[in-house]
Amino acid sequence: MALSRDQIAQRVARELQDGYYVNLGIGIPTLVANYVPDGMEVMLQSENGLLGMGQFPTEEEIDADLINAGKQTVTMATGASIFDSAESFAMIRGGHVDLTVLGAFEVDVNGNIASYMVPGKLIKGMGGAMDLVAGADNIIVTMTHASKHGESKLLTNCSLPLTGKGCIKKVLTDLAFIEIKDGKFHLLERAPGVSVEEIIRLTAGELVVSDNVPEMQF
Amino acid sequence: MAGFNKVVNSYEEAMAGLTDNMTVISGGFGLCGIPENLISEIKRKGSKGITLVSNNCGVDDFGLGVLLPDRQIKKIIASYVGENAEFERQMMSGELEVELTPQGTLAEKMRAGGAGIPAFYTATGVGTPVAEGKDERQFNGRDYILEEAITGDFAIVKAWKADKYGNLIFRKTARNFNPMAATAGKITVVEVEEIVEPGELNPDEIHTPGIYVNRLIQGTFEKRIEQRTTRPAGE
């Protein structure tokens, strides 16, 4: 079975470490915050200018001056700090964020990522994604392995305009956890009940598979 | 106006001197921390041919989106747009020129502009459409592109509190692009929720010193929320 959105978030959360500063993109990455292991402290960075993002507010707590990068109303966690956009991206570009999790349309064997633009369709913009992928060393991309029509999103060369070049090392899809190194995909783990053959079939770029690929446990 | 007193008494006075074909830098992220009344005044004035520098362009009937129906914006430099239908229509038809700029690069362009730095190198955008036509250079084995600073004929800014000298304090994430925008305008106009006497703000707590501010006005704000998300009480 392919992983659900929540299972993807759950698996990503296992990559968290105590004391990590983490930036979570919009969509599935946001769900990672729900699976921070008990007893572990992580601080969420929101690139509009908040370090220490808390949960959504109650109706009484809503504050129009306090939103996250997805423009949703939020609260501040204990020990939060607020800063301007230049400072926020100094943190990001300067490599101070320990882990970045974001979505993508495509990744390729050279660690290129395309995530913001489909030519001919409406172009909304890259927001902070280009800065995040250029600035972070530790990035996990979350996405579906293939399109609804069965077209692989793990390619030899990205077909869409890039968000970043050579910056992605880890991809978690609904089928597999994959590392990118030496110009190849390497299969680290597979989703429960998903065969290695199916993953090979749906991976367009070169995929290195070891003899025994562990199944993710939930 | 006398001495360092930056206070003006009307929005008309606040935006006096804005003419067609000027560059306007605006603070705000989404609808958070936007100078909503200064934007309304630009709409009322009907200035045209504006090159707008702002992270976003508001929604159909609020924020910078209100400048779209009368085709007041010629070009926008932004990181994320298209939250409104009229924007999409004008962009697709080519009536509105859009220069997409990564969010961090946009913030730094404003910061550099205000700080007298004409350009800077960044790794953001290397190998992407953003790098097209820009100088590239390696430092310590890594590729960077040269990005030019931005300054504006006007900067429009929303802060929380100010003293009459234009020393500013922002509130929560309504700070966002406002401090950089404030530094990058030839004429920087700031609207705030409260103006106090000089000396009433703690100098240690001022985010933007009054030297950057030319005009200051107190307004009332709708503060519309774009994505109202809540959790149930008691959780």
XYZ file of N, CA and C in Angstrom, chain A residues 44-186:
429
model
N 10.003 25.254 14.998
C 9.588 25.408 13.602
C 9.842 26.839 13.119
N 10.494 26.943 11.969
C 10.770 28.245 11.374
C 9.749 28.506 10.286
N 9.124 29.657 10.323
C 8.197 30.066 9.275
C 8.830 31.264 8.582
N 9.048 31.163 7.267
C 9.947 32.118 6.615
C 9.409 33.541 6.503
N 8.146 33.753 6.847
C 7.657 35.133 6.892
C 8.188 35.877 8.118
N 8.843 35.132 9.047
C 9.495 35.857 10.141
C 9.171 35.381 11.536
N 9.057 34.060 11.699
C 8.724 33.506 13.015
C 9.525 32.231 13.254
N 10.231 32.203 14.342
C 10.931 30.989 14.774
C 10.272 30.553 16.079
N 9.712 29.347 16.067
C 8.942 28.899 17.226
C 7.455 28.999 16.953
N 7.051 28.459 15.791
C 5.631 28.480 15.428
C 4.877 27.494 16.299
N 3.735 27.926 16.828
C 2.896 27.067 17.656
C 1.747 26.491 16.861
N 0.772 25.940 17.581
C -0.381 25.339 16.912
C -1.333 26.434 16.404
N -2.385 25.997 15.721
C -3.393 26.968 15.285
C -4.039 27.592 16.519
N -4.507 28.828 16.402
C -5.132 29.483 17.556
C -6.555 28.983 17.780
N -7.047 29.145 18.988
C -8.486 28.985 19.211
C -9.159 30.228 18.629
N -10.464 30.184 18.508
C -11.213 31.328 17.974
C -10.857 32.610 18.741
N -10.687 32.484 20.057
C -10.375 33.653 20.901
C -8.945 34.143 20.687
N -8.063 33.239 20.334
C -6.640 33.610 20.217
C -6.272 34.206 18.863
N -7.170 34.134 17.886
C -6.840 34.582 16.531
C -6.279 36.001 16.524
N -5.170 36.183 15.819
C -4.503 37.481 15.740
C -4.090 37.686 14.283
N -4.660 38.704 13.651
C -4.374 38.959 12.230
C -2.900 39.261 11.992
N -2.190 39.675 13.039
C -0.763 40.004 12.906
C 0.134 38.783 13.103
N -0.463 37.608 13.238
C 0.367 36.425 13.509
C -0.043 35.278 12.576
N 0.727 35.150 11.493
C 0.424 34.111 10.504
C 1.695 33.342 10.158
N 1.506 32.219 9.472
C 2.669 31.452 9.007
C 2.892 31.712 7.516
N 3.867 30.997 6.955
C 4.238 31.243 5.560
C 3.127 30.834 4.593
N 2.185 30.010 5.072
C 1.027 29.649 4.262
C -0.132 30.623 4.454
N 0.146 31.720 5.152
C -0.824 32.779 5.432
C -1.940 32.329 6.364
N -1.719 31.216 7.075
C -2.689 30.728 8.059
C -2.420 31.400 9.402
N -3.497 31.635 10.157
C -3.329 32.135 11.514
C -2.659 31.048 12.355
N -1.709 31.451 13.173
C -0.997 30.513 14.052
C -0.809 31.150 15.429
N -0.138 30.411 16.304
C 0.279 30.970 17.593
C 1.802 30.837 17.680
N 2.350 31.370 18.770
C 3.789 31.255 18.994
C 4.032 30.237 20.103
N 5.045 29.402 19.908
C 5.444 28.470 20.958
C 6.248 29.225 22.009
N 6.399 28.620 23.174
C 7.233 29.218 24.211
C 8.656 29.355 23.681
N 9.229 30.529 23.860
C 10.604 30.746 23.387
C 10.683 31.166 21.935
N 9.554 31.576 21.372
C 9.538 32.013 19.970
C 10.247 33.351 19.806
N 10.645 33.630 18.575
C 11.167 34.956 18.253
C 10.607 35.400 16.903
N 10.582 36.720 16.742
C 10.020 37.342 15.545
C 11.104 38.184 14.897
N 11.115 38.202 13.572
C 12.150 38.968 12.870
C 11.623 39.349 11.498
N 12.380 40.196 10.795
C 11.931 40.634 9.477
C 12.342 39.617 8.412
N 11.895 39.849 7.178
C 12.109 38.889 6.093
C 13.578 38.744 5.712
N 14.349 39.813 5.801
C 15.775 39.717 5.454
C 16.494 38.833 6.471
N 16.169 39.030 7.728
C 16.758 38.209 8.794
C 16.327 36.746 8.635
N 15.079 36.551 8.275
C 14.560 35.197 8.110
C 15.332 34.438 7.046
N 15.596 35.111 5.941
C 16.304 34.432 4.859
C 17.819 34.433 5.075
N 18.307 35.275 5.968
C 19.708 35.157 6.392
C 19.879 33.822 7.120
N 18.913 33.503 7.956
C 18.897 32.211 8.664
C 18.886 31.042 7.686
N 18.046 31.182 6.677
C 17.858 30.094 5.706
C 19.079 29.980 4.794
N 19.465 31.087 4.173
C 20.601 31.070 3.248
C 21.901 30.771 3.966
N 21.992 31.234 5.189
C 23.217 31.049 5.956
C 23.396 29.640 6.488
N 22.440 28.770 6.206
C 22.583 27.367 6.593
C 22.315 27.103 8.069
N 21.529 27.955 8.710
C 21.284 27.784 10.145
C 20.094 26.886 10.451
N 19.291 26.591 9.440
C 18.122 25.721 9.647
C 18.589 24.271 9.476
N 18.264 23.410 10.441
C 18.802 22.042 10.461
C 18.127 21.112 9.465
N 16.854 21.327 9.229
C 16.127 20.442 8.309
C 15.028 21.229 7.604
N 14.954 21.029 6.297
C 13.901 21.647 5.490
C 13.113 20.529 4.821
N 11.794 20.600 4.902
C 10.938 19.601 4.261
C 10.027 20.336 3.291
N 10.058 19.956 2.029
C 9.190 20.641 1.078
C 8.739 19.719 -0.047
N 7.697 20.119 -0.720
C 7.133 19.326 -1.802
C 7.805 19.632 -3.127
N 7.491 18.828 -4.153
C 8.074 19.051 -5.483
C 7.194 18.408 -6.546
N 7.367 18.859 -7.796
C 6.738 18.201 -8.948
C 7.646 17.079 -9.457
N 8.957 17.362 -9.458
C 9.949 16.422 -10.005
C 11.274 16.584 -9.264
N 12.015 15.478 -9.161
C 13.430 15.542 -8.787
C 14.184 14.650 -9.767
N 15.497 14.873 -9.864
C 16.260 13.996 -10.751
C 17.517 13.450 -10.086
N 18.204 12.564 -10.816
C 19.346 11.836 -10.243
C 20.505 12.750 -9.854
N 20.511 13.982 -10.351
C 21.566 14.921 -9.988
C 21.159 15.847 -8.840
N 20.029 15.534 -8.211
C 19.602 16.339 -7.074
C 18.942 17.639 -7.466
N 18.553 17.755 -8.750
C 17.809 18.944 -9.169
C 16.352 18.803 -8.748
N 15.727 19.928 -8.482
C 14.318 19.929 -8.066
C 13.521 20.942 -8.881
N 12.322 20.531 -9.305
C 11.377 21.435 -9.974
C 10.104 21.424 -9.146
N 9.697 22.590 -8.684
C 8.571 22.604 -7.742
C 7.666 23.815 -7.853
N 7.941 24.734 -8.788
C 7.164 25.979 -8.698
C 6.459 26.380 -9.978
N 6.745 25.725 -11.077
C 6.249 26.292 -12.329
C 6.028 25.224 -13.382
N 4.824 25.238 -13.959
C 4.523 24.392 -15.113
C 4.252 25.340 -16.270
N 5.173 25.406 -17.245
C 5.004 26.386 -18.326
C 3.637 26.232 -19.012
N 3.039 27.356 -19.329
C 1.743 27.343 -19.993
C 0.582 27.333 -19.018
N 0.846 26.909 -17.785
C -0.192 26.973 -16.764
C 0.049 28.197 -15.894
N -0.876 28.457 -14.992
C -0.754 29.630 -14.141
C 0.524 29.539 -13.304
N 1.273 30.615 -13.314
C 2.514 30.656 -12.553
C 2.308 31.558 -11.353
N 2.354 30.956 -10.184
C 2.119 31.763 -8.981
C 3.402 32.264 -8.353
N 4.502 31.571 -8.620
C 5.768 32.044 -8.080
C 6.412 31.051 -7.148
N 7.680 31.328 -6.830
C 8.464 30.391 -6.043
C 8.408 30.696 -4.561
N 7.863 31.840 -4.177
C 7.887 32.184 -2.758
C 9.294 32.024 -2.217
N 9.417 31.320 -1.098
C 10.735 31.139 -0.480
C 11.429 29.850 -0.877
N 10.820 29.074 -1.781
C 11.349 27.730 -2.066
C 12.760 27.735 -2.643
N 13.056 28.692 -3.528
C 14.403 28.729 -4.123
C 15.468 29.039 -3.077
N 15.139 29.928 -2.144
C 16.078 30.255 -1.069
C 16.255 29.048 -0.157
N 15.170 28.359 0.132
C 15.230 27.202 1.034
C 16.085 26.088 0.447
N 15.891 25.769 -0.816
C 16.672 24.661 -1.380
C 18.137 25.061 -1.596
N 18.383 26.350 -1.830
C 19.770 26.790 -2.023
C 20.507 26.891 -0.693
N 19.767 27.166 0.368
C 20.435 27.447 1.641
C 20.588 26.266 2.560
N 19.703 25.274 2.423
C 19.716 24.171 3.387
C 20.617 23.044 2.912
N 21.260 22.401 3.852
C 22.095 21.252 3.528
C 21.256 19.979 3.649
N 20.361 19.986 4.597
C 19.573 18.802 4.933
C 18.120 19.034 4.502
N 17.772 18.494 3.348
C 16.440 18.721 2.783
C 15.779 17.369 2.537
N 14.520 17.239 2.892
C 13.754 16.063 2.483
C 12.614 16.548 1.588
N 12.543 15.996 0.400
C 11.441 16.308 -0.508
C 10.348 15.256 -0.303
N 9.119 15.716 -0.126
C 7.992 14.782 -0.054
C 7.115 14.979 -1.284
N 6.755 13.875 -1.921
C 5.874 13.966 -3.094
C 5.358 12.573 -3.443
N 4.407 12.518 -4.351
C 3.985 11.207 -4.829
C 5.036 10.711 -5.827
N 5.199 9.395 -5.872
C 6.259 8.811 -6.689
C 6.001 9.020 -8.182
N 4.709 8.934 -8.538
C 4.325 9.062 -9.950
C 3.031 9.852 -10.034
N 2.753 10.372 -11.224
C 1.495 11.092 -11.428
C 0.332 10.113 -11.430
N -0.869 10.662 -11.455
C -2.072 9.810 -11.510
C -2.066 8.919 -12.741
N -1.366 9.377 -13.776
C -1.303 8.595 -15.015
C -0.114 7.641 -15.034
N 0.552 7.519 -13.872
C 1.651 6.560 -13.789
C 2.983 7.064 -14.329
N 3.077 8.393 -14.559
C 4.353 8.932 -15.040
C 5.259 9.243 -13.856
N 6.467 8.721 -13.914
C 7.416 8.894 -12.813
C 7.755 10.371 -12.583
N 7.941 10.724 -11.315
C 8.407 12.067 -10.965
C 9.866 12.046 -10.531
N 10.472 10.844 -10.575
C 11.898 10.701 -10.251
C 12.631 10.413 -11.555
N 13.284 11.436 -12.063
C 13.707 11.433 -13.464
C 15.227 11.451 -13.629
N 15.648 11.210 -14.869
C 17.062 11.372 -15.209
C 17.391 12.864 -15.279
N 16.492 13.619 -15.887
C 16.601 15.083 -15.919
C 15.219 15.680 -15.686
N 15.108 16.636 -14.787
C 13.830 17.313 -14.584
C 13.381 17.921 -15.914
N 12.090 17.818 -16.200
C 11.585 18.380 -17.450
C 11.060 19.804 -17.247
N 10.701 20.143 -16.017
C 10.152 21.471 -15.715
C 11.281 22.426 -15.295
N 11.017 23.738 -15.357
C 12.024 24.704 -14.893
C 12.412 24.412 -13.433
N 13.686 24.530 -13.156
C 14.194 24.142 -11.834
C 13.898 25.192 -10.760
N 13.749 24.685 -9.541
C 13.713 25.528 -8.348
C 15.118 25.613 -7.758
N 15.874 24.525 -7.925
C 17.252 24.492 -7.431
C 18.033 23.405 -8.130
N 19.337 23.595 -8.164
C 20.221 22.704 -8.906
C 21.120 21.931 -7.936
N 21.101 20.625 -8.057
C 22.042 19.805 -7.283
C 21.924 19.943 -5.782
N 20.712 20.143 -5.274
C 20.582 20.435 -3.839
C 19.787 19.394 -3.066
N 19.217 18.404 -3.740
C 18.356 17.441 -3.044
C 19.099 16.122 -2.848
N 19.084 15.634 -1.619
C 19.752 14.359 -1.313
C 18.780 13.295 -0.844
N 17.595 13.703 -0.365
C 16.641 12.716 0.147
C 15.228 13.003 -0.351
N 14.559 11.948 -0.774
C 13.186 12.068 -1.264
C 12.341 10.988 -0.591
N 11.233 11.408 -0.011
C 10.286 10.431 0.523
C 9.009 10.521 -0.308
N 8.703 9.437 -0.992
C 7.469 9.408 -1.779
C 6.463 8.516 -1.070
N 5.303 8.367 -1.680
C 4.297 7.465 -1.092
C 4.709 6.003 -1.238
N 5.758 5.742 -2.025
C 6.193 4.356 -2.226
C 7.549 4.040 -1.610
N 8.408 5.052 -1.469
C 9.794 4.729 -1.115
C 10.524 5.909 -0.482
N 11.557 5.554 0.279
C 12.495 6.550 0.793
C 13.777 6.389 -0.022
N 14.193 7.461 -0.650
C 15.263 7.384 -1.638
C 16.348 8.405 -1.344
N 17.589 7.962 -1.477
C 18.720 8.874 -1.340
C 19.284 9.161 -2.733
N 19.757 10.385 -2.921
C 20.377 10.744 -4.199
C 21.862 10.963 -3.962
N 22.695 10.152 -4.611
C 24.154 10.404 -4.563
C 24.826 9.814 -5.792
N 25.945 10.370 -6.134
C 26.741 9.924 -7.290
C 25.905 9.847 -8.569
N 24.962 10.760 -8.735
C 24.166 10.791 -9.954
C 23.187 9.641 -10.102
N 22.794 9.050 -8.977
C 21.818 7.951 -9.029
C 20.855 8.042 -7.855
N 19.678 7.436 -8.037
C 18.768 7.224 -6.910
C 19.178 5.929 -6.210
N 19.094 5.923 -4.887
C 19.385 4.709 -4.112
C 18.166 4.408 -3.247
